[in-house]
Amino acid sequence: MSAGDGPDVPLEEVAAAHRRCFWLDGGGAREWSGRRSVLGWLEDDDVSLTLDAATGEVRRHQGDAVGADAPVVGDDVFQVLRAELAAGPADAQWFGYLGYASRRDLPARPDPRLPDAVWMRPSRTRVFDHPAPARPAARPPARSAAEADAAVPADYARAFARVQEELRAGNSYEVNLTHRVTAAADPDPVATYRRLRALNPAPYAGFLQHDVPGARAWLLSSSPERYALVRWEEGSEDGSGGARRVLETKPIKGTTPRGATVAEDEELRRRLAAEPKFRAENLMIVDLLRNDLATVCDPGTVEVPALMEVESYESVHQLVSTVRGRLRADVTTVDALRSLFPAGSMTGAPKLRTMEIIDAVEATPRGAYAGAFGWLAADGRADLGVVIRSLTTAGDGTWTLGTGGGITVRSDVAEEHAETGWKAALLLGALRPRSGDPAGGGPAAV
């Protein structure tokens, strides 16, 4: 980290000295998320967990027992996390991610290259605050005319057509259709994260490194979307008093690029707020999340304090809502996170049937993409973002990203594919050619 923008220990030194480390980066935060960062690392005797959803094995890595030598401690990463939090120190915190296939009772394909979940309990952390960032009023468009007019690949067109069949048959109201893009590029994750951070500061930005044999994973996040915040709140409206846990999520549905001029930027912002298609997408996910929260919250406490507000970032405008409720006393925080998983904004509605459609039409697994990344605490607090606008690698110079968007019966195949392109373009801009390979291998949709 540059001078004045982080702690005394640079990320490069931490990543070089400690094979398991992370940075939850508040440098591009919003007012609602704060500007606090946490940099942490694990010593050899510290514990980390990984999930292989294909085999159903959650392994506990510690000391010399890492990789294939790490003992299997369960088949459900949520149950293992709940047990670790209950048995560990009262001030313990875990940091990591849940990939899209983390709930093995739902239809989702495992990631063949990276662990489907990684969680770490560090013995060393540094917490620091960032100054408020200065944001430009408008950015150049995230897409070019050539991208907007590009021919739709046959694979995407076929998947889109199958989604439309399901929508018109009444099997789903909205399907989040995604695909993977891969690229061969500079294998240095720290340098790549620095570039991504400069291009797209975001509330749920961060860097994770889990470099043990057979369970190598790097996740570089620049996500604007809150998956779930669990915080303690004193008192209650019913007069019962006492501290209660509040669960909050902020789904994003509806995205446009920034404009090249102030006038164009404002017009794109206005269109996002008013376009019936965007509003319908957002409302369907808000209703889904109201239902999800109602299964774990006290009756009558689920509310929508903010509906379809426009938030502007370096490269996009997004339509964001807030859904909030008070957690029941008999529901653990981990159980609440499991109940919401995966984020409704990354599936569509209704969730289970739509996930079955996604599993049938998407050609590749999602991996960490569409999962959640953040922290959990033994005292019941948690804060995680949805894994979007993110890069992953196994450290071999091959990078993977997911991109997509919500499809309804009113969607146009060319417009939807163009949207996936300009969402991916920003991430691809953070990659650099490998040494000796001027072309960098180039991106490829898979």
Short mmCIF file of C-alpha atoms in Angstrom, two decimals:
data_model
loop_
_atom_site.label_atom_id
_atom_site.label_comp_id
_atom_site.label_asym_id
_atom_site.label_seq_id
_atom_site.Cartn_x
_atom_site.Cartn_y
_atom_site.Cartn_z
CA MET A 1 0.00 0.00 0.00
CA SER A 2 1.19 3.46 -0.74
CA ALA A 3 2.20 5.88 1.97
CA GLY A 4 -0.79 7.30 3.81
CA ASP A 5 -3.12 4.63 2.42
CA GLY A 6 -2.47 1.70 4.71
CA PRO A 7 -0.58 0.28 7.68
CA ASP A 8 3.16 0.15 8.18
CA VAL A 9 3.33 -3.39 6.72
CA PRO A 10 2.90 -3.35 2.92
CA LEU A 11 0.67 -5.96 1.31
CA GLU A 12 3.57 -7.13 -0.86
CA GLU A 13 5.61 -8.04 2.22
CA VAL A 14 2.69 -9.79 3.90
CA ALA A 15 1.83 -11.83 0.81
CA ALA A 16 5.46 -12.81 0.26
CA ALA A 17 6.04 -13.87 3.86
CA HIS A 18 2.70 -15.55 4.63
CA ARG A 19 1.08 -18.05 2.30
CA ARG A 20 -2.35 -17.37 3.87
CA CYS A 21 -3.35 -13.71 4.13
CA PHE A 22 -6.07 -11.20 3.22
CA TRP A 23 -6.91 -7.54 2.93
CA LEU A 24 -10.53 -6.43 3.35
CA ASP A 25 -10.15 -3.08 1.69
CA GLY A 26 -12.25 -0.12 2.79
CA GLY A 27 -10.37 2.36 0.62
CA GLY A 28 -13.16 2.74 -1.92
CA ALA A 29 -16.02 2.51 0.57
CA ARG A 30 -19.38 4.25 0.65
CA GLU A 31 -20.79 6.18 3.57
CA TRP A 32 -22.99 3.18 4.43
CA SER A 33 -20.06 0.77 4.64
CA GLY A 34 -17.37 2.84 6.34
CA ARG A 35 -13.73 3.25 5.29
CA ARG A 36 -12.01 0.79 7.58
CA SER A 37 -9.62 -1.84 6.22
CA VAL A 38 -8.37 -5.05 7.82
CA LEU A 39 -5.06 -6.61 6.79
CA GLY A 40 -4.37 -10.03 8.27
CA TRP A 41 -2.15 -13.07 7.96
CA LEU A 42 -1.85 -16.56 9.35
CA GLU A 43 1.17 -18.15 11.00
CA ASP A 44 1.78 -21.86 10.37
CA ASP A 45 -0.15 -22.92 13.49
CA ASP A 46 -3.20 -20.83 12.62
CA VAL A 47 -6.29 -22.55 11.23
CA SER A 48 -7.91 -22.27 7.82
CA LEU A 49 -10.73 -24.22 6.18
CA THR A 50 -11.34 -25.19 2.57
CA LEU A 51 -14.32 -26.83 0.88
CA ASP A 52 -14.18 -29.17 -2.10
CA ALA A 53 -17.84 -29.33 -3.09
CA ALA A 54 -17.18 -32.15 -5.56
CA THR A 55 -16.09 -34.55 -2.82
CA GLY A 56 -18.01 -32.92 0.01
CA GLU A 57 -14.85 -32.47 2.05
CA VAL A 58 -14.19 -29.58 4.39
CA ARG A 59 -10.51 -29.73 5.39
CA ARG A 60 -8.87 -28.01 8.37
CA HIS A 61 -5.38 -26.73 7.56
CA GLN A 62 -2.95 -26.15 10.44
CA GLY A 63 0.79 -26.61 10.92
CA ASP A 64 2.13 -29.44 8.76
CA ALA A 65 -1.38 -30.77 8.13
CA VAL A 66 -2.18 -28.76 4.99
CA GLY A 67 -3.43 -29.60 1.53
CA ALA A 68 -4.14 -33.30 1.08
CA ASP A 69 -2.70 -33.97 4.56
CA ALA A 70 -5.28 -31.72 6.24
CA PRO A 71 -7.96 -33.70 8.09
CA VAL A 72 -11.53 -33.76 6.80
CA VAL A 73 -13.74 -32.21 9.50
CA GLY A 74 -17.14 -32.22 7.81
CA ASP A 75 -19.08 -31.98 4.57
CA ASP A 76 -20.94 -28.69 5.16
CA VAL A 77 -18.81 -25.57 5.42
CA PHE A 78 -21.58 -23.66 7.21
CA GLN A 79 -21.83 -26.32 9.93
CA VAL A 80 -18.05 -26.41 10.34
CA LEU A 81 -17.85 -22.61 10.61
CA ARG A 82 -20.64 -22.60 13.20
CA ALA A 83 -18.79 -25.23 15.25
CA GLU A 84 -15.45 -23.40 14.98
CA LEU A 85 -17.03 -20.14 16.13
CA ALA A 86 -18.75 -21.85 19.05
CA ALA A 87 -15.62 -23.70 20.19
CA GLY A 88 -13.04 -20.99 19.59
CA PRO A 89 -12.10 -17.86 21.53
CA ALA A 90 -14.86 -15.36 22.29
CA ASP A 91 -13.06 -12.70 20.23
CA ALA A 92 -12.31 -14.95 17.23
CA GLN A 93 -12.90 -13.66 13.73
CA TRP A 94 -12.87 -15.61 10.46
CA PHE A 95 -12.17 -14.11 7.05
CA GLY A 96 -12.86 -15.70 3.69
CA TYR A 97 -15.29 -16.53 0.94
CA LEU A 98 -18.17 -18.86 0.15
CA GLY A 99 -18.26 -19.90 -3.50
CA TYR A 100 -21.52 -20.36 -5.39
CA ALA A 101 -21.48 -24.15 -4.75
CA SER A 102 -21.00 -23.84 -0.97
CA ARG A 103 -24.52 -25.08 -0.22
CA ARG A 104 -24.35 -28.64 -1.44
CA ASP A 105 -28.12 -29.10 -1.07
CA LEU A 106 -28.68 -26.66 -3.94
CA PRO A 107 -28.00 -27.22 -7.67
CA ALA A 108 -24.57 -25.70 -8.32
CA ARG A 109 -21.49 -27.21 -9.94
CA PRO A 110 -18.18 -27.32 -8.02
CA ASP A 111 -15.15 -25.36 -9.17
CA PRO A 112 -12.58 -27.74 -10.71
CA ARG A 113 -9.62 -25.38 -10.11
CA LEU A 114 -10.10 -23.53 -6.80
CA PRO A 115 -11.58 -24.42 -3.41
CA ASP A 116 -15.32 -23.78 -3.33
CA ALA A 117 -14.84 -21.97 -0.01
CA VAL A 118 -11.87 -20.66 1.98
CA TRP A 119 -11.97 -19.36 5.57
CA MET A 120 -9.05 -18.24 7.73
CA ARG A 121 -8.67 -17.43 11.44
CA PRO A 122 -5.65 -15.12 11.67
CA SER A 123 -3.46 -14.49 14.69
CA ARG A 124 -2.19 -11.23 13.20
CA THR A 125 -4.36 -8.35 11.97
CA ARG A 126 -3.93 -4.65 11.36
CA VAL A 127 -6.90 -2.28 11.24
CA PHE A 128 -6.67 1.16 9.67
CA ASP A 129 -8.90 3.89 8.24
CA HIS A 130 -8.77 5.51 4.82
CA PRO A 131 -9.44 9.16 4.00
CA ALA A 132 -12.58 9.97 2.03
CA PRO A 133 -11.91 9.39 -1.69
CA ALA A 134 -12.36 12.13 -4.25
CA ARG A 135 -14.74 10.88 -6.99
CA PRO A 136 -15.09 12.33 -10.52
CA ALA A 137 -18.52 13.47 -11.64
CA ALA A 138 -18.37 11.24 -14.72
CA ARG A 139 -16.10 8.66 -16.30
CA PRO A 140 -15.58 7.66 -19.91
CA PRO A 141 -18.06 4.99 -20.98
CA ALA A 142 -17.18 1.49 -19.86
CA ARG A 143 -18.19 0.17 -23.30
CA SER A 144 -17.33 1.14 -26.86
CA ALA A 145 -19.58 1.26 -29.89
CA ALA A 146 -17.80 -1.81 -31.22
CA GLU A 147 -18.62 -3.74 -28.04
CA ALA A 148 -22.25 -2.68 -28.16
CA ASP A 149 -22.59 -3.78 -31.80
CA ALA A 150 -20.59 -7.00 -31.48
CA ALA A 151 -22.27 -10.17 -32.66
CA VAL A 152 -23.79 -12.29 -29.92
CA PRO A 153 -21.89 -15.60 -29.57
CA ALA A 154 -23.94 -18.67 -30.43
CA ASP A 155 -23.49 -20.22 -26.98
CA TYR A 156 -24.86 -17.13 -25.24
CA ALA A 157 -27.73 -16.84 -27.71
CA ARG A 158 -28.71 -20.47 -27.10
CA ALA A 159 -28.61 -20.05 -23.33
CA PHE A 160 -30.62 -16.82 -23.58
CA ALA A 161 -33.25 -18.55 -25.74
CA ARG A 162 -33.59 -21.42 -23.25
CA VAL A 163 -33.99 -18.91 -20.40
CA GLN A 164 -36.74 -17.16 -22.37
CA GLU A 165 -38.55 -20.48 -22.79
CA GLU A 166 -38.46 -21.03 -19.03
CA LEU A 167 -39.64 -17.50 -18.32
CA ARG A 168 -42.56 -17.74 -20.75
CA ALA A 169 -43.53 -21.12 -19.32
CA GLY A 170 -43.86 -19.46 -15.92
CA ASN A 171 -41.02 -21.43 -14.31
CA SER A 172 -39.16 -18.26 -13.29
CA TYR A 173 -39.77 -14.53 -13.19
CA GLU A 174 -36.13 -13.57 -13.64
CA VAL A 175 -32.93 -15.53 -14.31
CA ASN A 176 -29.44 -14.18 -13.68
CA LEU A 177 -27.59 -15.59 -16.71
CA THR A 178 -23.79 -15.57 -16.43
CA HIS A 179 -20.72 -16.92 -18.14
CA ARG A 180 -17.00 -17.13 -17.44
CA VAL A 181 -14.19 -15.27 -19.15
CA THR A 182 -10.60 -16.51 -18.83
CA ALA A 183 -7.34 -14.78 -19.67
CA ALA A 184 -3.64 -15.62 -19.48
CA ALA A 185 -1.86 -12.69 -17.85
CA ASP A 186 0.74 -11.52 -15.32
CA PRO A 187 0.55 -14.11 -12.52
CA ASP A 188 1.37 -11.62 -9.73
CA PRO A 189 -1.85 -11.33 -7.69
CA VAL A 190 -0.70 -8.37 -5.58
CA ALA A 191 0.23 -6.23 -8.60
CA THR A 192 -3.00 -7.22 -10.31
CA TYR A 193 -5.04 -6.28 -7.25
CA ARG A 194 -3.38 -2.87 -7.08
CA ARG A 195 -4.43 -2.20 -10.67
CA LEU A 196 -7.97 -3.42 -10.04
CA ARG A 197 -8.21 -1.27 -6.92
CA ALA A 198 -7.16 1.83 -8.85
CA LEU A 199 -9.63 1.13 -11.66
CA ASN A 200 -12.65 0.31 -9.51
CA PRO A 201 -12.61 1.22 -5.80
CA ALA A 202 -15.63 -0.40 -4.16
CA PRO A 203 -17.15 -1.03 -0.70
CA TYR A 204 -16.49 -4.78 -0.80
CA ALA A 205 -13.04 -4.71 -2.29
CA GLY A 206 -10.42 -7.10 -1.04
CA PHE A 207 -7.57 -9.53 -1.61
CA LEU A 208 -7.38 -13.12 -0.38
CA GLN A 209 -4.45 -15.53 -0.69
CA HIS A 210 -4.62 -19.17 0.40
CA ASP A 211 -1.45 -20.75 -0.96
CA VAL A 212 -1.17 -24.31 0.33
CA PRO A 213 -0.59 -27.45 -1.78
CA GLY A 214 -3.78 -28.63 -3.41
CA ALA A 215 -5.84 -25.70 -2.07
CA ARG A 216 -4.36 -22.64 -3.77
CA ALA A 217 -6.70 -19.72 -4.30
CA TRP A 218 -6.48 -16.01 -4.93
CA LEU A 219 -9.60 -13.85 -4.93
CA LEU A 220 -9.37 -10.19 -5.96
CA SER A 221 -12.64 -8.38 -5.32
CA SER A 222 -13.99 -4.96 -6.29
CA SER A 223 -17.65 -5.58 -5.50
CA PRO A 224 -20.19 -2.85 -4.75
CA GLU A 225 -22.90 -5.18 -3.38
CA ARG A 226 -23.61 -6.09 0.24
CA TYR A 227 -24.55 -9.74 0.75
CA ALA A 228 -25.25 -9.48 4.45
CA LEU A 229 -24.41 -7.31 7.43
CA VAL A 230 -25.20 -8.60 10.92
CA ARG A 231 -24.77 -6.06 13.71
CA TRP A 232 -25.89 -5.66 17.31
CA GLU A 233 -28.52 -3.01 18.01
CA GLU A 234 -29.51 -1.83 21.48
CA GLY A 235 -33.19 -1.85 22.40
CA SER A 236 -36.16 -2.78 20.24
CA GLU A 237 -39.37 -1.19 19.02
CA ASP A 238 -41.53 -3.66 20.93
CA GLY A 239 -40.15 -2.35 24.20
CA SER A 240 -38.48 -5.60 25.22
CA GLY A 241 -35.09 -3.91 25.41
CA GLY A 242 -31.73 -5.62 25.23
CA ALA A 243 -29.28 -5.97 22.39
CA ARG A 244 -30.61 -7.68 19.26
CA ARG A 245 -28.96 -8.67 16.01
CA VAL A 246 -30.05 -6.85 12.87
CA LEU A 247 -29.60 -8.48 9.45
CA GLU A 248 -29.29 -6.23 6.40
CA THR A 249 -28.72 -6.89 2.73
CA LYS A 250 -28.45 -4.44 -0.19
CA PRO A 251 -29.32 -6.17 -3.48
CA ILE A 252 -28.26 -4.63 -6.77
CA LYS A 253 -30.40 -5.16 -9.86
CA GLY A 254 -30.13 -2.70 -12.72
CA THR A 255 -26.81 -1.41 -14.07
CA THR A 256 -25.76 1.16 -16.68
CA PRO A 257 -22.29 2.46 -17.61
CA ARG A 258 -21.13 5.96 -16.68
CA GLY A 259 -21.38 8.67 -19.32
CA ALA A 260 -18.54 10.45 -21.11
CA THR A 261 -19.99 13.88 -20.23
CA VAL A 262 -21.92 15.22 -17.27
CA ALA A 263 -25.06 15.48 -19.39
CA GLU A 264 -24.76 11.93 -20.75
CA ASP A 265 -23.94 10.62 -17.30
CA GLU A 266 -27.03 12.25 -15.80
CA GLU A 267 -29.23 10.88 -18.59
CA LEU A 268 -27.96 7.34 -17.97
CA ARG A 269 -28.60 7.80 -14.26
CA ARG A 270 -32.14 9.06 -14.92
CA ARG A 271 -32.87 6.17 -17.29
CA LEU A 272 -31.70 3.64 -14.70
CA ALA A 273 -34.03 5.10 -12.07
CA ALA A 274 -37.06 5.23 -14.39
CA GLU A 275 -36.74 2.29 -16.83
CA PRO A 276 -39.57 -0.24 -16.13
CA LYS A 277 -37.31 -3.21 -16.93
CA PHE A 278 -34.70 -2.21 -14.35
CA ARG A 279 -37.35 -1.45 -11.73
CA ALA A 280 -39.09 -4.77 -12.31
CA GLU A 281 -35.79 -6.67 -11.94
CA ASN A 282 -35.02 -4.90 -8.69
CA LEU A 283 -38.50 -5.32 -7.23
CA MET A 284 -38.54 -9.08 -7.89
CA ILE A 285 -35.26 -9.52 -6.00
CA VAL A 286 -36.44 -7.31 -3.14
CA ASP A 287 -39.51 -9.53 -2.76
CA LEU A 288 -37.31 -12.64 -2.82
CA LEU A 289 -35.07 -11.23 -0.10
CA ARG A 290 -38.01 -10.16 2.02
CA ASN A 291 -39.06 -13.79 1.96
CA ASP A 292 -35.51 -15.02 2.73
CA LEU A 293 -35.18 -12.68 5.70
CA ALA A 294 -38.64 -13.57 6.99
CA THR A 295 -37.51 -17.17 7.49
CA VAL A 296 -34.86 -16.12 10.04
CA CYS A 297 -36.17 -12.83 11.46
CA ASP A 298 -38.76 -11.98 14.10
CA PRO A 299 -42.27 -11.65 12.60
CA GLY A 300 -43.11 -8.14 11.53
CA THR A 301 -39.53 -6.82 11.63
CA VAL A 302 -38.59 -7.20 7.93
CA GLU A 303 -38.62 -3.82 6.20
CA VAL A 304 -37.36 -2.08 3.07
CA PRO A 305 -35.95 1.26 4.24
CA ALA A 306 -34.52 2.11 0.81
CA LEU A 307 -36.10 1.03 -2.49
CA MET A 308 -34.37 1.41 -5.87
CA GLU A 309 -31.86 4.13 -5.06
CA VAL A 310 -29.18 4.94 -7.65
CA GLU A 311 -25.58 4.57 -6.48
CA SER A 312 -22.77 5.76 -8.76
CA TYR A 313 -19.34 4.14 -8.95
CA GLU A 314 -16.22 4.75 -11.02
CA SER A 315 -17.55 2.89 -14.05
CA VAL A 316 -21.28 2.21 -13.49
CA HIS A 317 -24.54 3.43 -12.02
CA GLN A 318 -26.44 0.75 -10.07
CA LEU A 319 -29.99 0.45 -8.74
CA VAL A 320 -29.77 -0.56 -5.07
CA SER A 321 -32.36 -1.44 -2.44
CA THR A 322 -32.00 -2.22 1.28
CA VAL A 323 -33.83 -5.06 3.04
CA ARG A 324 -33.51 -5.33 6.83
CA GLY A 325 -34.89 -7.42 9.69
CA ARG A 326 -34.23 -8.41 13.30
CA LEU A 327 -32.77 -11.90 13.66
CA ARG A 328 -34.60 -14.38 15.85
CA ALA A 329 -32.76 -15.27 19.06
CA ASP A 330 -32.69 -18.97 18.15
CA VAL A 331 -30.96 -18.41 14.77
CA THR A 332 -27.16 -18.26 14.69
CA THR A 333 -25.50 -15.76 12.41
CA VAL A 334 -23.99 -18.55 10.30
CA ASP A 335 -27.42 -20.17 9.95
CA ALA A 336 -28.85 -16.85 8.78
CA LEU A 337 -26.12 -16.47 6.17
CA ARG A 338 -26.79 -20.02 4.98
CA SER A 339 -30.51 -19.32 4.69
CA LEU A 340 -29.85 -16.34 2.40
CA PHE A 341 -27.23 -18.14 0.31
CA PRO A 342 -26.62 -17.60 -2.54
CA ALA A 343 -27.60 -13.96 -3.02
CA GLY A 344 -30.97 -13.62 -4.72
CA SER A 345 -29.58 -10.95 -7.02
CA MET A 346 -27.28 -13.62 -8.49
CA THR A 347 -29.98 -16.25 -9.01
CA GLY A 348 -33.35 -14.78 -9.81
CA ALA A 349 -36.78 -15.68 -8.50
CA PRO A 350 -38.03 -18.08 -7.29
CA LYS A 351 -34.59 -19.08 -6.06
CA LEU A 352 -34.57 -22.89 -6.13
CA ARG A 353 -36.34 -23.35 -9.46
CA THR A 354 -34.24 -20.60 -11.01
CA MET A 355 -31.02 -22.19 -9.77
CA GLU A 356 -32.11 -25.40 -11.50
CA ILE A 357 -32.54 -23.44 -14.73
CA ILE A 358 -29.13 -21.81 -14.27
CA ASP A 359 -27.52 -25.20 -13.70
CA ALA A 360 -29.06 -26.47 -16.95
CA VAL A 361 -28.20 -23.54 -19.22
CA GLU A 362 -24.83 -22.21 -18.00
CA ALA A 363 -21.89 -23.97 -19.62
CA THR A 364 -19.40 -23.52 -16.77
CA PRO A 365 -19.34 -23.50 -12.97
CA ARG A 366 -19.40 -20.11 -11.28
CA GLY A 367 -16.73 -20.80 -8.66
CA ALA A 368 -16.30 -17.96 -6.18
CA TYR A 369 -18.34 -15.70 -8.47
CA ALA A 370 -21.89 -15.12 -7.18
CA GLY A 371 -20.81 -16.24 -3.70
CA ALA A 372 -19.92 -14.07 -0.68
CA PHE A 373 -16.65 -12.61 0.69
CA GLY A 374 -16.02 -11.00 4.08
CA TRP A 375 -15.80 -11.80 7.79
CA LEU A 376 -17.61 -13.54 10.64
CA ALA A 377 -17.14 -13.01 14.38
CA ALA A 378 -17.78 -15.26 17.35
CA ASP A 379 -19.88 -12.51 18.96
CA GLY A 380 -22.49 -12.80 16.19
CA ARG A 381 -21.40 -9.96 13.93
CA ALA A 382 -20.67 -10.41 10.21
CA ASP A 383 -20.19 -8.38 7.05
CA LEU A 384 -19.92 -9.93 3.58
CA GLY A 385 -20.20 -8.69 0.03
CA VAL A 386 -21.47 -10.51 -3.04
CA VAL A 387 -18.61 -11.76 -5.23
CA ILE A 388 -19.08 -9.74 -8.42
CA ARG A 389 -16.53 -7.59 -10.31
CA SER A 390 -13.86 -10.02 -9.12
CA LEU A 391 -10.90 -12.02 -10.45
CA THR A 392 -9.74 -15.47 -9.33
CA THR A 393 -6.64 -17.54 -10.05
CA ALA A 394 -4.84 -20.62 -8.83
CA GLY A 395 -1.56 -18.71 -9.12
CA ASP A 396 -0.64 -20.10 -12.55
CA GLY A 397 -1.22 -16.96 -14.60
CA THR A 398 -4.69 -18.02 -15.77
CA TRP A 399 -7.33 -15.60 -14.52
CA THR A 400 -11.09 -16.17 -14.38
CA LEU A 401 -13.96 -13.75 -14.00
CA GLY A 402 -17.72 -14.11 -14.11
CA THR A 403 -20.09 -11.68 -15.78
CA GLY A 404 -23.81 -11.62 -16.39
CA GLY A 405 -27.11 -9.94 -15.70
CA GLY A 406 -30.78 -10.44 -14.94
CA ILE A 407 -32.95 -11.74 -17.78
CA THR A 408 -36.71 -11.11 -17.95
CA VAL A 409 -39.24 -11.61 -20.72
CA ARG A 410 -38.57 -8.00 -21.77
CA SER A 411 -34.82 -8.53 -22.20
CA ASP A 412 -33.06 -8.17 -25.57
CA VAL A 413 -30.29 -10.67 -26.29
CA ALA A 414 -27.92 -8.14 -27.89
CA GLU A 415 -28.35 -5.60 -25.09
CA GLU A 416 -27.87 -8.21 -22.38
CA HIS A 417 -24.73 -9.61 -23.98
CA ALA A 418 -23.31 -6.10 -24.43
CA GLU A 419 -23.89 -5.48 -20.73
CA THR A 420 -21.87 -8.57 -19.80
CA GLY A 421 -19.09 -7.25 -22.04
CA TRP A 422 -18.69 -3.85 -20.47
CA LYS A 423 -18.95 -5.33 -16.98
CA ALA A 424 -16.04 -7.66 -17.83
CA ALA A 425 -14.00 -4.98 -19.59
CA LEU A 426 -13.08 -3.17 -16.39
CA LEU A 427 -11.72 -6.35 -14.81
CA LEU A 428 -9.80 -7.30 -17.92
CA GLY A 429 -8.24 -3.83 -17.81
CA ALA A 430 -6.51 -4.80 -14.55
CA LEU A 431 -4.65 -7.67 -16.24
CA ARG A 432 -1.24 -7.26 -17.88
CA PRO A 433 0.57 -9.51 -20.37
CA ARG A 434 2.82 -12.18 -18.94
CA SER A 435 6.56 -11.63 -19.28
CA GLY A 436 7.60 -12.73 -22.76
CA ASP A 437 4.00 -12.85 -23.97
CA PRO A 438 3.09 -9.39 -25.39
CA ALA A 439 -0.43 -10.53 -26.28
CA GLY A 440 -1.05 -11.83 -22.79
CA GLY A 441 -2.96 -14.79 -24.14
CA GLY A 442 -6.10 -12.66 -24.53
CA PRO A 443 -9.48 -13.18 -22.93
CA ALA A 444 -11.72 -16.03 -23.95
CA ALA A 445 -15.32 -16.68 -23.00
CA VAL A 446 -15.88 -20.19 -21.69
#
